[in-house]
Coordinates of C-alpha atoms in Angstrom, one line a residue:
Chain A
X1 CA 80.5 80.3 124.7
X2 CA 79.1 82.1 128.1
X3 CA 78.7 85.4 128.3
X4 CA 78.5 88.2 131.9
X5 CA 75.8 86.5 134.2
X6 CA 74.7 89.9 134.9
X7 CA 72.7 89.9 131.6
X8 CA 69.4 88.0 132.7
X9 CA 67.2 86.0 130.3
X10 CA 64.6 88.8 131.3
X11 CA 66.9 91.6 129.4
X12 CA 67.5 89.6 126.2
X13 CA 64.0 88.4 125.4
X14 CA 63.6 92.3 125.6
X15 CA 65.8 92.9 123.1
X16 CA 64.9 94.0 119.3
X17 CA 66.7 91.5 117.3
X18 CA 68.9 94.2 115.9
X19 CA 70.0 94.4 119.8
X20 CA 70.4 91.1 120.2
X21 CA 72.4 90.4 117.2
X22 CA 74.6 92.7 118.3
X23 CA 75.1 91.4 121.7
X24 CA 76.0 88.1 120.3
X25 CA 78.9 90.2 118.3
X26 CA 79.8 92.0 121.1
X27 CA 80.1 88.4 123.3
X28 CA 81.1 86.5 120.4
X29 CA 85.0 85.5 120.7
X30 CA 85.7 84.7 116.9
X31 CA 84.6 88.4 116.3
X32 CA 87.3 89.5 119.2
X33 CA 89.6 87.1 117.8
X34 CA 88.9 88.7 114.5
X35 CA 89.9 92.2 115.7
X36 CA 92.9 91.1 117.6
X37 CA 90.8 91.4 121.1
X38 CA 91.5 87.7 121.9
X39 CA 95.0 86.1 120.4
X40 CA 95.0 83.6 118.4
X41 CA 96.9 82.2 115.7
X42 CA 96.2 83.3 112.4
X43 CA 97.3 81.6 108.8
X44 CA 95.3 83.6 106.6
X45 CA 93.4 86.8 106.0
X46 CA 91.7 88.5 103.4
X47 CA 89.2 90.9 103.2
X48 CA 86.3 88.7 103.2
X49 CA 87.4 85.6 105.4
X50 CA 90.2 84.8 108.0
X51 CA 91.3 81.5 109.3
X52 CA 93.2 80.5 112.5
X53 CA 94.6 77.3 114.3
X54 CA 91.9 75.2 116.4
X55 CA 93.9 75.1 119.9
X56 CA 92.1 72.2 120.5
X57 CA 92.3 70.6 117.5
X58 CA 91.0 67.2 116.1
X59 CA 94.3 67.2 114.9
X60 CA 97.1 69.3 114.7
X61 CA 96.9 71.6 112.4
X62 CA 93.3 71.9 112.0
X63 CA 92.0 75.0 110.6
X64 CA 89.0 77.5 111.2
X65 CA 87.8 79.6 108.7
X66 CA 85.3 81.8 109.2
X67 CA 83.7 85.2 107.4
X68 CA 84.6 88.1 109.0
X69 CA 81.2 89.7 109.5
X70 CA 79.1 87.6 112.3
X71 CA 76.8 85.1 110.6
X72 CA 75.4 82.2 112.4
X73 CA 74.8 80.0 109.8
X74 CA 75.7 79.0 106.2
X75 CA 72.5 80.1 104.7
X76 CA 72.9 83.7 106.4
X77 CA 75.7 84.3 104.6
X78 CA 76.2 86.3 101.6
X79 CA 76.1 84.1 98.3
X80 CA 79.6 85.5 97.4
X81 CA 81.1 84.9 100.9
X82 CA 79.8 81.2 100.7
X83 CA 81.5 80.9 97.2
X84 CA 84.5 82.6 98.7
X85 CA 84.8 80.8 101.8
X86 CA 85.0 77.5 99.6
X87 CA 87.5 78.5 97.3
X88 CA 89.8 79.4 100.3
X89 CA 89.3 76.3 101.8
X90 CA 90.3 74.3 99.2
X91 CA 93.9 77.1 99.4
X92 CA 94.0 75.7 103.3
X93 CA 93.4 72.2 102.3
X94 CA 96.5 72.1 100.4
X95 CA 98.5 74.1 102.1
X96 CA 97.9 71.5 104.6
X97 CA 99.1 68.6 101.9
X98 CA 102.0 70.3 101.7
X99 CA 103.2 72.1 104.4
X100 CA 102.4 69.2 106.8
X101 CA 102.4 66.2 104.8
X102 CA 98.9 65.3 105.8
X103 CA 97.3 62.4 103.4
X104 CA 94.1 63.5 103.4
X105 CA 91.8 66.6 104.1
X106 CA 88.2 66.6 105.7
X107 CA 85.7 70.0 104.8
X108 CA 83.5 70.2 107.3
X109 CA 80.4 72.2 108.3
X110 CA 77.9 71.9 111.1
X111 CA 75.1 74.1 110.4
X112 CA 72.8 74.2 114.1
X113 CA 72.8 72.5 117.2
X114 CA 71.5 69.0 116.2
X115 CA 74.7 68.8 113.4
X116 CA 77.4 69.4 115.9
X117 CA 77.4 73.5 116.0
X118 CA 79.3 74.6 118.9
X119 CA 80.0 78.3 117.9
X120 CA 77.8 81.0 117.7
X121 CA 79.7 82.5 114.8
X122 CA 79.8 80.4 111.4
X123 CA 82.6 78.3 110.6
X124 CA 84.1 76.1 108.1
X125 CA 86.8 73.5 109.3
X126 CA 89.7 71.9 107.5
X127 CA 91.1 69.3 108.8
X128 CA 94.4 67.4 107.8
X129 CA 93.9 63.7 108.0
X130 CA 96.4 60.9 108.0
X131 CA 96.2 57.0 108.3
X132 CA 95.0 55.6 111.9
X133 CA 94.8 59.7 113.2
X134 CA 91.5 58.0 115.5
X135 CA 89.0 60.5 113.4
X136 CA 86.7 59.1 111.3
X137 CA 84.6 61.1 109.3
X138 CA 83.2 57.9 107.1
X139 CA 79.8 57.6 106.6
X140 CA 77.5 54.9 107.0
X141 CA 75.9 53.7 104.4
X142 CA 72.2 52.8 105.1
X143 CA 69.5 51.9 102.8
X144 CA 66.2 53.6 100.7
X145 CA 63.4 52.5 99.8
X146 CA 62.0 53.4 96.6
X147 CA 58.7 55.1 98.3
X148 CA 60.9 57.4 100.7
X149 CA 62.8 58.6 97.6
X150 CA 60.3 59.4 95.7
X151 CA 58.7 61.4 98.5
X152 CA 62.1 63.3 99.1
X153 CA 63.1 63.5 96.0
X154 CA 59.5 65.4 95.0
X155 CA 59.3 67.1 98.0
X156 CA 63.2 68.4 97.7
X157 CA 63.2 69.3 94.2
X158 CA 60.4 71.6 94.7
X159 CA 61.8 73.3 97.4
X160 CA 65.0 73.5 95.9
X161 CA 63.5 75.3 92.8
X162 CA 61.5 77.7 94.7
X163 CA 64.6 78.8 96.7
X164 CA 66.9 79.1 93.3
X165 CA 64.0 81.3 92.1
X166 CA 63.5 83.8 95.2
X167 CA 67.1 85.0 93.4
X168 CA 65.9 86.1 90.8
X169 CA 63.5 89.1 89.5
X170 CA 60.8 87.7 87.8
X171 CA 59.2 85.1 90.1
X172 CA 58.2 82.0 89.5
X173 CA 57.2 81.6 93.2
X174 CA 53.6 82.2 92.6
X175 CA 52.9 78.3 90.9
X176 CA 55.9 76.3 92.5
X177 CA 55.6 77.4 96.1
X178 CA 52.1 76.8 96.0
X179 CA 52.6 73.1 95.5
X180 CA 55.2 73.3 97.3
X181 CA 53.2 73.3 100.6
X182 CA 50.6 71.3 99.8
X183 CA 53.0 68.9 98.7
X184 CA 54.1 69.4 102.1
X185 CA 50.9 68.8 103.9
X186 CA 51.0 65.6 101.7
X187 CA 54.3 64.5 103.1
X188 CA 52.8 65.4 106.4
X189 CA 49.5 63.7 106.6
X190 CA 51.6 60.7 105.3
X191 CA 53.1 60.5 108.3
X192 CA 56.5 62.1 107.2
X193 CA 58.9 64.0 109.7
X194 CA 56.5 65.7 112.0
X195 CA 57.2 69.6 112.1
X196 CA 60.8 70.8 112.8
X197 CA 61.6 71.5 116.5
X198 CA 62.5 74.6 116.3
X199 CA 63.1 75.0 119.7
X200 CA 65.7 72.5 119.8
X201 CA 67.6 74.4 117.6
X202 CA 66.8 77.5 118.9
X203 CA 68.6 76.4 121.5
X204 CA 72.3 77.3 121.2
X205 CA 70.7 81.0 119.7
X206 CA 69.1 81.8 122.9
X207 CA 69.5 83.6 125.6
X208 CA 70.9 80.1 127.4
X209 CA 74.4 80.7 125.7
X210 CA 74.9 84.2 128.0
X211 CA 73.8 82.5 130.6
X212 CA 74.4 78.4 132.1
X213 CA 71.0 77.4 132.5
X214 CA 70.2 75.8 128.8
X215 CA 67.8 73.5 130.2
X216 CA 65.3 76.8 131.0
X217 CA 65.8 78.4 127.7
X218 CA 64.5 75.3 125.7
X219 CA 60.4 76.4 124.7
X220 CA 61.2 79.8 126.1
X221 CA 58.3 82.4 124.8
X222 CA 58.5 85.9 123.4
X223 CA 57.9 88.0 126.2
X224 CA 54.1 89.4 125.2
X225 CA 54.3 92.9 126.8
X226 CA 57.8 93.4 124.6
X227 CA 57.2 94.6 121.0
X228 CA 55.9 98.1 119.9
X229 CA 54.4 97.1 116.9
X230 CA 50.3 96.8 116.9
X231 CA 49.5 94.5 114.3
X232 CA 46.3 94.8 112.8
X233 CA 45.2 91.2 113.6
X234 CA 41.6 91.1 111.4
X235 CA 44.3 91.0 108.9
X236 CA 43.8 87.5 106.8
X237 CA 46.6 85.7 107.7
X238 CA 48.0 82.0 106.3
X239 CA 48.3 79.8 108.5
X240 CA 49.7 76.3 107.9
X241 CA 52.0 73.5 109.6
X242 CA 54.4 74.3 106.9
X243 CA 54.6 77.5 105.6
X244 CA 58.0 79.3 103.8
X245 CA 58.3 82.6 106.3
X246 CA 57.2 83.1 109.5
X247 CA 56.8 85.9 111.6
X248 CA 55.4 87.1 115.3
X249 CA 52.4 88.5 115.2
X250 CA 53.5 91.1 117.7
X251 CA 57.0 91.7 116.3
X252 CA 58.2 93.7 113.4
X253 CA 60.0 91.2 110.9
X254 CA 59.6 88.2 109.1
X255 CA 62.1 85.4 108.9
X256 CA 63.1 82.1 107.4
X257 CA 62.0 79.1 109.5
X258 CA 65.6 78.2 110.0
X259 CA 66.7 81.5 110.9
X260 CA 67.8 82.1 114.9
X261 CA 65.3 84.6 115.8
X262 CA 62.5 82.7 114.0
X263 CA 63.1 79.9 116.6
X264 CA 61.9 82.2 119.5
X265 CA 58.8 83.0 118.2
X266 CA 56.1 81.0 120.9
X267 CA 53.7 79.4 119.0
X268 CA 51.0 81.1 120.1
X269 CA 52.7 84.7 118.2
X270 CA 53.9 82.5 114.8
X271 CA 52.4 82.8 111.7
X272 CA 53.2 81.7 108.7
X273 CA 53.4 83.3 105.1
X274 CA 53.8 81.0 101.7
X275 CA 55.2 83.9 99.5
X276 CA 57.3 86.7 100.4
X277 CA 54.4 89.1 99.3
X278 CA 52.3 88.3 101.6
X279 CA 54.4 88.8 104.6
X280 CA 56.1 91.9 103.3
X281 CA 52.6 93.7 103.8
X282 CA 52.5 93.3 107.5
X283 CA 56.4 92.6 108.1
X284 CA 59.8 93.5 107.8
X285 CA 62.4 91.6 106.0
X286 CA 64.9 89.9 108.4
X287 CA 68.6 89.7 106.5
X288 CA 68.3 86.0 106.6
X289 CA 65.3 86.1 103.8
X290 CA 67.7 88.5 101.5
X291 CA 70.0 85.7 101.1
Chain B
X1 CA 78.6 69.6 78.1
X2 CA 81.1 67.1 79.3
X3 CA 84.4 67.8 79.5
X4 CA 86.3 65.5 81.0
X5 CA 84.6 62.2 82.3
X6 CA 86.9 59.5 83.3
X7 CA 85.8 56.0 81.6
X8 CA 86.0 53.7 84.9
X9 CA 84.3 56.4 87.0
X10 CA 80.7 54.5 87.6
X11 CA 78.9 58.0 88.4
X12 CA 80.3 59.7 85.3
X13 CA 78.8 56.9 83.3
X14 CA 75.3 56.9 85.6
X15 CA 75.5 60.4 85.0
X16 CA 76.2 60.2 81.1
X17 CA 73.0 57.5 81.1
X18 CA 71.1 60.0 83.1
X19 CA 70.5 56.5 85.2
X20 CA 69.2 58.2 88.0
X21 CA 66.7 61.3 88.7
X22 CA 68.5 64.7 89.7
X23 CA 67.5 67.4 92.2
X24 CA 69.1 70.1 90.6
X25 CA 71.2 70.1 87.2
X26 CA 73.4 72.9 85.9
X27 CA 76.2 73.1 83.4
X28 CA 79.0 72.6 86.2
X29 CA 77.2 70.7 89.0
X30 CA 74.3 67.9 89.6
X31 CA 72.4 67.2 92.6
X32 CA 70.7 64.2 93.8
X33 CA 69.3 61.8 96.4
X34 CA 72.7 59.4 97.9
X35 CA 71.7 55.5 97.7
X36 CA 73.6 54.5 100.5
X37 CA 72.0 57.7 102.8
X38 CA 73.8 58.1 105.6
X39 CA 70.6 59.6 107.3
X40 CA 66.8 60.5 105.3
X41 CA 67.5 63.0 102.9
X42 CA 71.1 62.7 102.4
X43 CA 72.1 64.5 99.4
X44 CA 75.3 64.7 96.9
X45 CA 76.3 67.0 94.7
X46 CA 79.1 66.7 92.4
X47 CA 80.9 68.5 89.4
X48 CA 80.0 67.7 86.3
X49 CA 83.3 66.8 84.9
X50 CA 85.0 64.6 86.5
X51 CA 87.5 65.3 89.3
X52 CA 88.8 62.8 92.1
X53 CA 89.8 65.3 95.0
X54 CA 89.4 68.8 96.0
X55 CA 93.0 70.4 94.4
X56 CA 92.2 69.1 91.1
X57 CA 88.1 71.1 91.0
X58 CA 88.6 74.6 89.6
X59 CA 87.6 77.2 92.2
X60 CA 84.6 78.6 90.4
X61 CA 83.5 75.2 90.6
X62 CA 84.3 74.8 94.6
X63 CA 81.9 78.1 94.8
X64 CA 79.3 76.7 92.9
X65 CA 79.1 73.2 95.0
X66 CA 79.5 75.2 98.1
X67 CA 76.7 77.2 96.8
X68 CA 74.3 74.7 95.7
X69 CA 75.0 72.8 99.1
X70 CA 74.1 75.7 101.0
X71 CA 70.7 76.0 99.2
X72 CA 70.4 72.2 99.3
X73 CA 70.7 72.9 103.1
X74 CA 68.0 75.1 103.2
X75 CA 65.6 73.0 101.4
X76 CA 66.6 70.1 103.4
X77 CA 65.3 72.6 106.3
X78 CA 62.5 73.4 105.2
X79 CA 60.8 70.7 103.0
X80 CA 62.1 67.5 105.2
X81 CA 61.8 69.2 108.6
X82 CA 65.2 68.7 109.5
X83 CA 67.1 70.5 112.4
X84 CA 70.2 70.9 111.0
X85 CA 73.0 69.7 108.6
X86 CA 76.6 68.9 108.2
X87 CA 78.0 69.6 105.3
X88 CA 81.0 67.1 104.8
X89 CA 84.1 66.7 101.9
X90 CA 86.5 63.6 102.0
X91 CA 89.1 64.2 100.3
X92 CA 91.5 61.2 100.3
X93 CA 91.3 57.6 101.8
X94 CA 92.9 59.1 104.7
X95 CA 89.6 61.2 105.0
X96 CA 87.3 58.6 104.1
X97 CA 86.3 59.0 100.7
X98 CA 85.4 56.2 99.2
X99 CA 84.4 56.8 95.8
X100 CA 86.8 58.0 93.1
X101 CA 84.5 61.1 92.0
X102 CA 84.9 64.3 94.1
X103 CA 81.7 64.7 95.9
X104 CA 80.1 67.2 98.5
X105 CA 77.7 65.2 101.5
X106 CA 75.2 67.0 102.8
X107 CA 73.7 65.3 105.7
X108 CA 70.2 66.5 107.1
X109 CA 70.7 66.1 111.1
X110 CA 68.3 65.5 113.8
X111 CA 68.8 65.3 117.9
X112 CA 69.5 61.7 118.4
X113 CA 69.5 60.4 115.2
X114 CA 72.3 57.7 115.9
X115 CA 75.1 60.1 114.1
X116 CA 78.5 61.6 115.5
X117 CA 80.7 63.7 113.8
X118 CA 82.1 65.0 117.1
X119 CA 86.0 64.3 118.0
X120 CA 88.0 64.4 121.1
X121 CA 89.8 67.4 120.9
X122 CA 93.5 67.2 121.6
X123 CA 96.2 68.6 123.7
X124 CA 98.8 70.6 122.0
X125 CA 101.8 72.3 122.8
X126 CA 102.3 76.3 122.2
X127 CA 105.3 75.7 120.7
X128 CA 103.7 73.0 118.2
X129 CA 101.1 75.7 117.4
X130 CA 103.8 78.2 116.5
X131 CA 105.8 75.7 114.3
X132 CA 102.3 74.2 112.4
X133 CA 101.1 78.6 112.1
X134 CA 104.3 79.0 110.3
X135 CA 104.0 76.4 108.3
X136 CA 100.9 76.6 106.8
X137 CA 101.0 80.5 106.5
X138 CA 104.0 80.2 104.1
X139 CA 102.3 77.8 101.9
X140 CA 99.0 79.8 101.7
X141 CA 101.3 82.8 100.6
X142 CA 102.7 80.8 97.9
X143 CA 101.7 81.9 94.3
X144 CA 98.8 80.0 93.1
X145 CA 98.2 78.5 90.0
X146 CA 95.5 80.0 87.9
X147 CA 92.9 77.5 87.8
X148 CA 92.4 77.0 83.8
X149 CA 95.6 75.8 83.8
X150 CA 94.9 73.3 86.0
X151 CA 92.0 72.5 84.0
X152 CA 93.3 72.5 80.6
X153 CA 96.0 70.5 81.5
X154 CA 94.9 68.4 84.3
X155 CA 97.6 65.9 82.4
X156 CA 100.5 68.0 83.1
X157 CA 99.9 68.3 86.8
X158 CA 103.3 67.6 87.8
X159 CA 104.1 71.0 85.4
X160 CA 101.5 72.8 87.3
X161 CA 102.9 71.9 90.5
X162 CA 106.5 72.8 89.1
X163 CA 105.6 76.4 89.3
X164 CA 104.3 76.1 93.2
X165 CA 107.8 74.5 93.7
X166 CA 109.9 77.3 92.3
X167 CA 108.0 79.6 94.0
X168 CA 108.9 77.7 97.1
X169 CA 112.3 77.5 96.5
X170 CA 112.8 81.2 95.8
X171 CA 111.2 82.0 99.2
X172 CA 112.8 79.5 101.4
X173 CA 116.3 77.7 101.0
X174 CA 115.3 74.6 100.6
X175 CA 115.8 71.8 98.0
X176 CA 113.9 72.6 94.6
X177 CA 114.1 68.9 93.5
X178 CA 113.2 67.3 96.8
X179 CA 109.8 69.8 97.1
X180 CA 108.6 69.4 93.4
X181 CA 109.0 65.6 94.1
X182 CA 107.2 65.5 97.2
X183 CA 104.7 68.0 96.0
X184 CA 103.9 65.6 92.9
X185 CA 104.1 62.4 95.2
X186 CA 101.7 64.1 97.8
X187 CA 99.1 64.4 95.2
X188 CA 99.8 60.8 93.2
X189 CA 99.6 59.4 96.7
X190 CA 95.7 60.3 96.9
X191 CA 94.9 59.5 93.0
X192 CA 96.8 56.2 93.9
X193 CA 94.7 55.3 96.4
X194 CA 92.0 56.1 94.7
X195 CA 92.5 54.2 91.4
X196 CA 92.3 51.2 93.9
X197 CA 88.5 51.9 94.3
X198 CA 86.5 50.1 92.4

């Protein structure tokens, strides 16, 4: 996924996100192939979602469906494209038990760089599988211990809860989300997964995928001279190893800590937020916080 | 609320004994921690009712575990520190599933954490393309069976799959018999295997 080596890493850390993310659309060859730009070979279409043939498949007739509007990851999407997307793959999986006698289907998703994510553009594979095809999409089978699934089990149920309730209008993020982190702090302090590197997966976002130097772009910074916005910084702000939303203390919006433009933020510019409130008073919602 | 639960399925009756603490619960889906994780934090989450592979689950319910496996993703994010996940469905021996209830994986990822989903992509011919686009377009225009029906009468499948067939026959010239059969033996094939899992 390269892009014109005329753009430097200089011009895109300039960019307002809005800019950026629509650079990536404009270099982003599902979104040509979408539009009929690039050719491809399409097997279904509707208004939501489209799928085409991978021409270099895992096997033949491998299938990659993607939403139609640019979305990164699973978790920007829309909750009714997600649903949507689903439902059509399990129409592709068998049209493939039909139509090519496969004996088996895989679903597959690789949501960021560490998981397998090549694209910049979301998608959803479906793959027809027969005996002895080589693939192998088994998984191993390791153990737990009873401490680690307690910890996990706590510390994702919480989590979980306080993202079902963001959805909805009266919120219930006020007591859960509170625990949440200093659940999280627990987990921490125990010696539990150290903070996530989001650098790492920042990675395949950045500027590195216009240009083919991906080494330099790892721990690249904001740029400080580059956003308009004065912020106000004998503002009270939380600050924690593992807060909900983060933001750039010099930039306009706030973001999930998964989200691609959260990764950029250097560390000297993040700040975090436990509840949406908060951040809203000195930030912007980024689309990937509405989902 | 439990519909249909299958009697030799060992998660329906771990589910029906409540034998083992959930993440999530709804009326169509549960979530919880796998055993056997395949890395820290691997999660399952599977319909209610029971089901053995992905053409037999309704499609509201496909949404809803796509759904809840997206959010499970985020939280997998977020409270474990993870740096990404794969969200994976095996549906069939062929595609290594290896428990008779249909389930979705979703794996919490790390740089080097010892896992590979990657394959070697492969070489193919324009021409094989063209044939395998044709193919699979005609069946995904094929008139598709309302999903109650498959639900309400999960036992008359082979009925089901009888109107898919005709529809098939009207638009091509082919056999009617030898589709419905193979249609019917396509789908046996995988609930074959899968009655061999103990």
């Amino acid at each position: 996924m390269t892009g014109p080596r005329n753009i430097t890493e200089e011009t895109l850390r300039k960019m307002s996100p809005e800019e950026l993310r629509e650079f990536q659309r404009s270099q982003c060859i599902f979104c040509h192939i979408k539009t009929g730009k690039i050719p491809s070979k399409k097997v279904y279409e509707d208004d939501h979602v489209f799928a085409i043939l991978d021409i270099n498949p895992a096997a033949p007739g491998h299938v990659l469906l993607m939403p139609k509007d640019h979305y990164m990851i699973l978790p920007q999407i829309p909750e009714e494209v997600v649903k949507h997307l689903f439902t059509t793959a399990k129409k592709i999986s068998h049209a493939l038990l039909r139509g090519l006698t496969a004996q088996g289907t895989n679903v597959f998703v690789a949501n960021g760089y560490a998981a397998g994510q090549k694209a910049q553009h979301f998608i959803l594979h479906v793959i027809p599988r027969k005996e002895n095809d080589g693939l192998s999409f088994a998984l191993r089978e390791g153990s737990l211990n009873s401490d680690d699934e307690e910890r996990f089990r706590l510390a994702l149920s919480k989590r979980l809860s306080a993202i079902l309730a963001e959805g909805k209008p009266e919120s219930l993020i006020a007591g859960e989300s509170e625990e949440v982190s200093l659940e999280n702090q627990e987990e921490s302090e125990a010696g539990m997964d150290q903070k996530p590197d989001l650098d790492k997966i920042g990675a395949l976002f950045s500027a590195s995928n216009f240009s083919q130097d991906s080494e330099e772009s790892e721990g690249e910074d904001y740029d400080e001279e580059e956003s308009s916005e004065v912020v106000d910084e004998s503002q009270p702000v939380v600050s924690s190893a593992e807060g909900v939303f983060v933001a750039s203390k010099k930039a306009e919006k706030y973001h999930r800590l998964n989200c691609p433009f959260a990764v950029r933020i250097s560390d000297s510019n993040r700040v975090y937020f436990k509840f949406k409130e908060e951040a809203e008073k000195l930030h912007e919602r980024c689309d990937c916080v509405g989902v | 609320m439990r519909g249909v639960i299958a009697l030799a399925c060992r998660l329906c009756k771990a589910i029906e004994d409540k034998a083992f603490p959930l993440l999530y619960e709804d009326d169509e889906v549960i979530v919880f921690l796998s055993q056997k994780p395949a890395s820290p934090g691997h999660v399952i989450a599977v319909p209610k009712e029971h089901y053995t592979i992905l053409e037999q689950v309704p499609n509201n319910i496909m949404g809803k575990l796509g759904w809840i496996a997206n959010k499970v993703s985020v939280a997998v994010f977020e409270a474990l520190g993870m740096q990404g996940t794969n969200i994976i469905v095996n549906n069939g021996v062929a595609a290594g599933q290896n428990n008779a209830h249909f389930m979705f994986n979703i794996i919490p990822r790390k740089e080097n954490d010892g896992l590979n989903f990657m394959w070697e992509p492969k070489k193919i011919e324009e021409s094989e393309l063209n044939e395998l686009q044709s193919k699979i377009e005609q069946n995904l225009k094929e008139p598709v069976v309302e999903e109650n029906e498959v639900k309400e009468e999960a036992k008359e499948e082979p009925k089901a799959k009888a109107t898919i067939a005709d529809g098939l026959s009207e638009e091509s010239s082919g056999d009617d018999d030898s589709t419905e059969e193979e249609d019917e033996e396509e789908e046996n094939y995988l609930i074959r295997q899968l009655r061999r899992i103990p």
